[in-house]
Amino acid sequence: MEMVLLTALGVGGATVIGSVIGFVFKKISHKFSDIVLSFAAGVMLAAAVLGLVLPSIEYGGKFGLLITVAGIFAGALCLNLVDKLVPHLHKLMGADIENHKNSSLSKVLLFVTAIAIHNLPEGIAAGVGFGSGDVSQAMIIAGGIALQNIPEGMVIIGPMLAAGVTPKKTFLCAMVTGLVEVVGTLIGYFAVSIASAILPFALAFAGGTMLYVISDEMIPETHAHGSERGATYALLVGFCIMLITDVLLG
């Protein structure tokens, strides 16, 4: 349990680390953020497949494949529904938020709220990984999500400061988005621990949410500013590093 709590704090704290970087470097280039986000996407892709989808099939027994496919689509559909209610990063960044001078406070707060809401299922994915009992795989999943949270924390800062939010309140908002992920991690861990029968579906569901985030949000965002080639190789590097780590730890 102590390991789960520390990891949850680490995953949520990654957003805070990103926000600190955002304070120090208020104008971070799209190329740099795209490379970092793509690397994180590669890590998350490997973590989703190796740490969630494949174990789901293994734990599912006779109907493992069917349960896994159903869980993946359930996770994706869940985030798709959330997207319809609250658009996420790449959709809001494509609107007025990217032009800081024209950003209204309400739009910026919607931006931060969207990040917080989408962080919940990501945290649950990290918690479910620990619920499977495979600590090494769980750490890989949590590491991938944490890496994704750093650039996400970075992009929160500029729009909020430009909208007139004080630095103190801006940092507090960043901390809240990270705290949501901590809560999600604990929810995922306890849900699977209490009802181990749902583990195969929960693993696939978490994998589906991660695959959805990668395809619907991370890849489009990293390919929208002219850095497609670098972003593609960064994703491959992240994926291969996690692949090598998984083989070595296995």
mmCIF file of C-alpha atoms in Angstrom:
data_model
loop_
_atom_site.group_PDB
_atom_site.id
_atom_site.type_symbol
_atom_site.label_atom_id
_atom_site.label_comp_id
_atom_site.label_asym_id
_atom_site.label_seq_id
_atom_site.Cartn_x
_atom_site.Cartn_y
_atom_site.Cartn_z
ATOM 1 C CA MET A 1 0.000 0.000 0.000
ATOM 2 C CA GLU A 2 2.862 2.361 0.788
ATOM 3 C CA MET A 3 4.292 1.776 -2.694
ATOM 4 C CA VAL A 4 0.909 2.547 -4.265
ATOM 5 C CA LEU A 5 0.545 5.779 -2.302
ATOM 6 C CA LEU A 6 4.060 6.949 -3.140
ATOM 7 C CA THR A 7 3.533 6.153 -6.812
ATOM 8 C CA ALA A 8 0.172 7.959 -6.797
ATOM 9 C CA LEU A 9 1.858 11.028 -5.352
ATOM 10 C CA GLY A 10 4.584 10.711 -7.981
ATOM 11 C CA VAL A 11 2.093 10.484 -10.848
ATOM 12 C CA GLY A 12 0.125 13.471 -9.574
ATOM 13 C CA GLY A 13 3.305 15.317 -8.664
ATOM 14 C CA ALA A 14 4.513 15.086 -12.271
ATOM 15 C CA THR A 15 1.861 17.660 -13.192
ATOM 16 C CA VAL A 16 3.220 19.960 -10.493
ATOM 17 C CA ILE A 17 6.769 19.449 -11.797
ATOM 18 C CA GLY A 18 5.541 20.381 -15.251
ATOM 19 C CA SER A 19 3.865 23.503 -13.902
ATOM 20 C CA VAL A 20 7.115 24.556 -12.179
ATOM 21 C CA ILE A 21 8.894 24.201 -15.524
ATOM 22 C CA GLY A 22 6.095 26.252 -17.056
ATOM 23 C CA PHE A 23 6.734 29.038 -14.531
ATOM 24 C CA VAL A 24 10.470 29.046 -15.257
ATOM 25 C CA PHE A 25 10.156 28.803 -19.037
ATOM 26 C CA LYS A 26 6.954 30.643 -19.855
ATOM 27 C CA LYS A 27 7.473 30.348 -23.623
ATOM 28 C CA ILE A 28 8.312 26.714 -24.315
ATOM 29 C CA SER A 29 8.589 25.915 -28.025
ATOM 30 C CA HIS A 30 6.019 23.648 -29.636
ATOM 31 C CA LYS A 31 8.837 21.494 -31.023
ATOM 32 C CA PHE A 32 10.230 20.748 -27.572
ATOM 33 C CA SER A 33 6.845 20.021 -26.005
ATOM 34 C CA ASP A 34 5.857 17.853 -28.996
ATOM 35 C CA ILE A 35 9.009 15.735 -28.674
ATOM 36 C CA VAL A 36 8.510 15.261 -24.931
ATOM 37 C CA LEU A 37 4.811 14.452 -25.343
ATOM 38 C CA SER A 38 5.538 11.999 -28.165
ATOM 39 C CA PHE A 39 8.143 10.218 -26.063
ATOM 40 C CA ALA A 40 5.537 9.952 -23.300
ATOM 41 C CA ALA A 41 3.022 8.605 -25.852
ATOM 42 C CA GLY A 42 5.466 5.850 -26.790
ATOM 43 C CA VAL A 43 5.981 4.946 -23.152
ATOM 44 C CA MET A 44 2.223 4.922 -22.551
ATOM 45 C CA LEU A 45 1.610 2.816 -25.662
ATOM 46 C CA ALA A 46 4.057 0.153 -24.468
ATOM 47 C CA ALA A 47 2.651 0.326 -20.944
ATOM 48 C CA ALA A 48 -0.920 -0.046 -22.215
ATOM 49 C CA VAL A 49 -0.144 -3.072 -24.376
ATOM 50 C CA LEU A 50 2.427 -4.861 -22.210
ATOM 51 C CA GLY A 51 1.139 -3.898 -18.769
ATOM 52 C CA LEU A 52 -2.627 -3.849 -19.262
ATOM 53 C CA VAL A 53 -3.941 -5.449 -22.465
ATOM 54 C CA LEU A 54 -1.790 -8.602 -22.549
ATOM 55 C CA PRO A 55 -2.207 -9.302 -18.792
ATOM 56 C CA SER A 56 -5.967 -8.842 -19.234
ATOM 57 C CA ILE A 57 -5.990 -11.672 -21.777
ATOM 58 C CA GLU A 58 -3.863 -13.821 -19.470
ATOM 59 C CA TYR A 59 -6.010 -13.264 -16.368
ATOM 60 C CA GLY A 60 -9.263 -13.621 -18.303
ATOM 61 C CA GLY A 61 -8.937 -17.371 -18.751
ATOM 62 C CA LYS A 62 -11.238 -19.030 -21.275
ATOM 63 C CA PHE A 63 -12.984 -15.799 -22.236
ATOM 64 C CA GLY A 64 -9.906 -13.612 -21.809
ATOM 65 C CA LEU A 65 -9.790 -12.313 -25.368
ATOM 66 C CA LEU A 66 -13.494 -11.435 -25.415
ATOM 67 C CA ILE A 67 -13.277 -9.705 -22.022
ATOM 68 C CA THR A 68 -10.203 -7.752 -23.134
ATOM 69 C CA VAL A 69 -11.753 -6.510 -26.364
ATOM 70 C CA ALA A 70 -14.929 -5.499 -24.518
ATOM 71 C CA GLY A 71 -12.883 -3.733 -21.839
ATOM 72 C CA ILE A 72 -10.786 -1.809 -24.368
ATOM 73 C CA PHE A 73 -13.840 -0.476 -26.158
ATOM 74 C CA ALA A 74 -15.590 0.283 -22.863
ATOM 75 C CA GLY A 75 -12.606 2.372 -21.747
ATOM 76 C CA ALA A 76 -12.421 4.187 -25.064
ATOM 77 C CA LEU A 77 -16.166 4.868 -25.131
ATOM 78 C CA CYS A 78 -16.036 6.169 -21.554
ATOM 79 C CA LEU A 79 -13.389 8.757 -22.471
ATOM 80 C CA ASN A 80 -15.244 9.555 -25.681
ATOM 81 C CA LEU A 81 -18.296 10.416 -23.579
ATOM 82 C CA VAL A 82 -16.175 12.572 -21.283
ATOM 83 C CA ASP A 83 -14.733 14.301 -24.363
ATOM 84 C CA LYS A 84 -18.223 15.212 -25.524
ATOM 85 C CA LEU A 85 -19.008 16.746 -22.135
ATOM 86 C CA VAL A 86 -15.638 18.444 -21.565
ATOM 87 C CA PRO A 87 -13.220 18.834 -24.509
ATOM 88 C CA HIS A 88 -9.610 18.054 -23.654
ATOM 89 C CA LEU A 89 -6.200 19.547 -24.280
ATOM 90 C CA HIS A 90 -5.760 19.475 -28.059
ATOM 91 C CA LYS A 91 -9.309 20.718 -28.697
ATOM 92 C CA LEU A 92 -9.051 23.623 -26.282
ATOM 93 C CA MET A 93 -5.511 24.483 -27.380
ATOM 94 C CA GLY A 94 -6.806 24.763 -30.922
ATOM 95 C CA ALA A 95 -9.326 27.372 -29.791
ATOM 96 C CA ASP A 96 -8.732 30.795 -28.239
ATOM 97 C CA ILE A 97 -6.508 29.462 -25.454
ATOM 98 C CA GLU A 98 -3.454 29.300 -27.669
ATOM 99 C CA ASN A 99 -3.762 33.029 -28.297
ATOM 100 C CA HIS A 100 -3.087 34.110 -24.726
ATOM 101 C CA LYS A 101 -4.022 37.735 -25.271
ATOM 102 C CA ASN A 102 -7.530 36.802 -26.331
ATOM 103 C CA SER A 103 -8.101 34.140 -23.704
ATOM 104 C CA SER A 104 -10.898 34.790 -21.269
ATOM 105 C CA LEU A 105 -10.685 33.587 -17.687
ATOM 106 C CA SER A 106 -13.689 31.322 -18.136
ATOM 107 C CA LYS A 107 -12.089 29.617 -21.127
ATOM 108 C CA VAL A 108 -8.848 29.065 -19.206
ATOM 109 C CA LEU A 109 -10.717 27.627 -16.226
ATOM 110 C CA LEU A 110 -12.535 25.267 -18.607
ATOM 111 C CA PHE A 111 -9.116 24.267 -19.926
ATOM 112 C CA VAL A 112 -7.850 23.423 -16.423
ATOM 113 C CA THR A 113 -11.101 21.642 -15.498
ATOM 114 C CA ALA A 114 -10.842 19.517 -18.644
ATOM 115 C CA ILE A 115 -7.324 18.418 -17.700
ATOM 116 C CA ALA A 116 -8.449 17.573 -14.160
ATOM 117 C CA ILE A 117 -11.416 15.500 -15.381
ATOM 118 C CA HIS A 118 -9.313 13.584 -17.898
ATOM 119 C CA ASN A 119 -6.671 12.903 -15.269
ATOM 120 C CA LEU A 120 -9.088 10.743 -13.264
ATOM 121 C CA PRO A 121 -9.232 7.750 -15.658
ATOM 122 C CA GLU A 122 -5.465 8.039 -16.207
ATOM 123 C CA GLY A 123 -4.972 7.749 -12.451
ATOM 124 C CA ILE A 124 -7.358 4.793 -12.340
ATOM 125 C CA ALA A 125 -5.220 3.085 -15.009
ATOM 126 C CA ALA A 126 -2.154 3.445 -12.783
ATOM 127 C CA GLY A 127 -4.056 2.070 -9.776
ATOM 128 C CA VAL A 128 -5.418 -0.911 -11.689
ATOM 129 C CA GLY A 129 -1.865 -1.778 -12.687
ATOM 130 C CA PHE A 130 -0.928 -2.144 -9.018
ATOM 131 C CA GLY A 131 -4.109 -4.093 -8.355
ATOM 132 C CA SER A 132 -2.852 -6.803 -10.720
ATOM 133 C CA GLY A 133 -0.008 -7.536 -8.306
ATOM 134 C CA ASP A 134 2.709 -7.048 -10.952
ATOM 135 C CA VAL A 135 4.694 -4.195 -9.415
ATOM 136 C CA SER A 136 7.204 -3.833 -12.265
ATOM 137 C CA GLN A 137 4.449 -3.491 -14.871
ATOM 138 C CA ALA A 138 2.527 -1.141 -12.608
ATOM 139 C CA MET A 139 5.594 1.088 -12.279
ATOM 140 C CA ILE A 140 5.987 1.183 -16.062
ATOM 141 C CA ILE A 141 2.338 2.213 -16.470
ATOM 142 C CA ALA A 142 2.638 4.871 -13.783
ATOM 143 C CA GLY A 143 5.898 6.118 -15.297
ATOM 144 C CA GLY A 144 4.291 6.545 -18.709
ATOM 145 C CA ILE A 145 1.377 8.489 -17.276
ATOM 146 C CA ALA A 146 3.715 10.640 -15.174
ATOM 147 C CA LEU A 147 5.784 11.496 -18.257
ATOM 148 C CA GLN A 148 2.627 12.601 -20.043
ATOM 149 C CA ASN A 149 1.655 14.789 -17.103
ATOM 150 C CA ILE A 150 4.846 16.855 -17.226
ATOM 151 C CA PRO A 151 4.168 18.626 -20.568
ATOM 152 C CA GLU A 152 0.497 18.847 -19.615
ATOM 153 C CA GLY A 153 1.475 20.715 -16.441
ATOM 154 C CA MET A 154 3.766 22.942 -18.485
ATOM 155 C CA VAL A 155 1.024 24.205 -20.787
ATOM 156 C CA ILE A 156 -1.365 25.089 -17.946
ATOM 157 C CA ILE A 157 0.742 27.985 -16.689
ATOM 158 C CA GLY A 158 1.003 30.411 -19.609
ATOM 159 C CA PRO A 159 -2.715 30.733 -20.392
ATOM 160 C CA MET A 160 -3.681 31.205 -16.749
ATOM 161 C CA LEU A 161 -1.086 33.897 -16.080
ATOM 162 C CA ALA A 162 -2.068 35.682 -19.299
ATOM 163 C CA ALA A 163 -5.726 35.591 -18.215
ATOM 164 C CA GLY A 164 -4.864 37.491 -15.041
ATOM 165 C CA VAL A 165 -4.793 34.600 -12.568
ATOM 166 C CA THR A 166 -2.234 35.204 -9.817
ATOM 167 C CA PRO A 167 0.853 32.926 -9.769
ATOM 168 C CA LYS A 168 -0.258 31.505 -6.404
ATOM 169 C CA LYS A 169 -3.719 30.525 -7.688
ATOM 170 C CA THR A 170 -2.225 29.248 -10.935
ATOM 171 C CA PHE A 171 0.081 26.897 -9.054
ATOM 172 C CA LEU A 172 -2.817 25.825 -6.810
ATOM 173 C CA CYS A 173 -4.889 24.888 -9.885
ATOM 174 C CA ALA A 174 -1.979 22.829 -11.212
ATOM 175 C CA MET A 175 -1.772 21.028 -7.873
ATOM 176 C CA VAL A 176 -5.501 20.268 -7.973
ATOM 177 C CA THR A 177 -5.221 18.645 -11.413
ATOM 178 C CA GLY A 178 -2.418 16.474 -10.037
ATOM 179 C CA LEU A 179 -4.418 15.622 -6.918
ATOM 180 C CA VAL A 180 -7.239 14.290 -9.090
ATOM 181 C CA GLU A 181 -4.780 11.782 -10.522
ATOM 182 C CA VAL A 182 -3.731 10.694 -7.035
ATOM 183 C CA VAL A 183 -7.381 10.059 -6.164
ATOM 184 C CA GLY A 184 -7.880 8.117 -9.412
ATOM 185 C CA THR A 185 -4.872 5.903 -8.676
ATOM 186 C CA LEU A 186 -6.230 4.982 -5.251
ATOM 187 C CA ILE A 187 -9.716 4.319 -6.663
ATOM 188 C CA GLY A 188 -8.306 1.966 -9.301
ATOM 189 C CA TYR A 189 -6.142 0.100 -6.793
ATOM 190 C CA PHE A 190 -8.865 -0.414 -4.178
ATOM 191 C CA ALA A 191 -11.532 -1.321 -6.743
ATOM 192 C CA VAL A 192 -9.435 -4.159 -8.135
ATOM 193 C CA SER A 193 -8.153 -5.239 -4.713
ATOM 194 C CA ILE A 194 -11.690 -5.527 -3.310
ATOM 195 C CA ALA A 195 -13.168 -7.293 -6.327
ATOM 196 C CA SER A 196 -10.395 -9.334 -7.960
ATOM 197 C CA ALA A 197 -12.962 -10.910 -10.289
ATOM 198 C CA ILE A 198 -13.158 -7.669 -12.255
ATOM 199 C CA LEU A 199 -9.369 -7.551 -12.773
ATOM 200 C CA PRO A 200 -9.307 -8.747 -16.439
ATOM 201 C CA PHE A 201 -11.992 -6.261 -17.473
ATOM 202 C CA ALA A 202 -10.465 -3.479 -15.354
ATOM 203 C CA LEU A 203 -7.036 -4.002 -16.931
ATOM 204 C CA ALA A 204 -8.516 -3.868 -20.429
ATOM 205 C CA PHE A 205 -10.669 -0.862 -19.532
ATOM 206 C CA ALA A 206 -7.594 0.994 -18.278
ATOM 207 C CA GLY A 207 -5.708 -0.041 -21.412
ATOM 208 C CA GLY A 208 -8.545 1.257 -23.571
ATOM 209 C CA THR A 209 -8.493 4.648 -21.861
ATOM 210 C CA MET A 210 -4.730 4.937 -22.407
ATOM 211 C CA LEU A 211 -4.964 3.902 -26.064
ATOM 212 C CA TYR A 212 -7.750 6.439 -26.563
ATOM 213 C CA VAL A 213 -5.684 9.235 -24.996
ATOM 214 C CA ILE A 214 -2.680 8.360 -27.172
ATOM 215 C CA SER A 215 -4.608 8.215 -30.441
ATOM 216 C CA ASP A 216 -7.197 10.935 -29.891
ATOM 217 C CA GLU A 217 -5.144 13.495 -27.973
ATOM 218 C CA MET A 218 -1.396 12.974 -27.792
ATOM 219 C CA ILE A 219 -0.561 12.048 -31.396
ATOM 220 C CA PRO A 220 -2.770 14.764 -32.986
ATOM 221 C CA GLU A 221 -1.298 17.386 -30.632
ATOM 222 C CA THR A 222 2.297 16.375 -31.401
ATOM 223 C CA HIS A 223 1.676 16.372 -35.161
ATOM 224 C CA ALA A 224 -0.015 19.778 -35.338
ATOM 225 C CA HIS A 225 2.999 22.116 -35.311
ATOM 226 C CA GLY A 226 5.345 20.856 -38.035
ATOM 227 C CA SER A 227 7.384 18.434 -35.900
ATOM 228 C CA GLU A 228 5.802 15.227 -37.176
ATOM 229 C CA ARG A 229 9.047 13.412 -38.042
ATOM 230 C CA GLY A 230 10.762 14.172 -34.736
ATOM 231 C CA ALA A 231 7.565 13.334 -32.849
ATOM 232 C CA THR A 232 7.291 9.979 -34.612
ATOM 233 C CA TYR A 233 10.839 8.969 -33.733
ATOM 234 C CA ALA A 234 10.375 10.187 -30.154
ATOM 235 C CA LEU A 235 7.336 7.913 -29.851
ATOM 236 C CA LEU A 236 9.345 4.965 -31.189
ATOM 237 C CA VAL A 237 12.189 5.682 -28.752
ATOM 238 C CA GLY A 238 9.751 5.803 -25.812
ATOM 239 C CA PHE A 239 8.072 2.574 -26.920
ATOM 240 C CA CYS A 240 11.376 0.717 -27.405
ATOM 241 C CA ILE A 241 12.801 1.859 -24.081
ATOM 242 C CA MET A 242 9.746 0.479 -22.316
ATOM 243 C CA LEU A 243 9.916 -2.712 -24.402
ATOM 244 C CA ILE A 244 13.542 -3.247 -23.396
ATOM 245 C CA THR A 245 12.742 -2.430 -19.757
ATOM 246 C CA ASP A 246 9.891 -4.937 -19.749
ATOM 247 C CA VAL A 247 12.089 -7.717 -21.183
ATOM 248 C CA LEU A 248 14.913 -7.007 -18.748
ATOM 249 C CA LEU A 249 12.599 -6.843 -15.737
ATOM 250 C CA GLY A 250 10.698 -9.919 -16.894
#
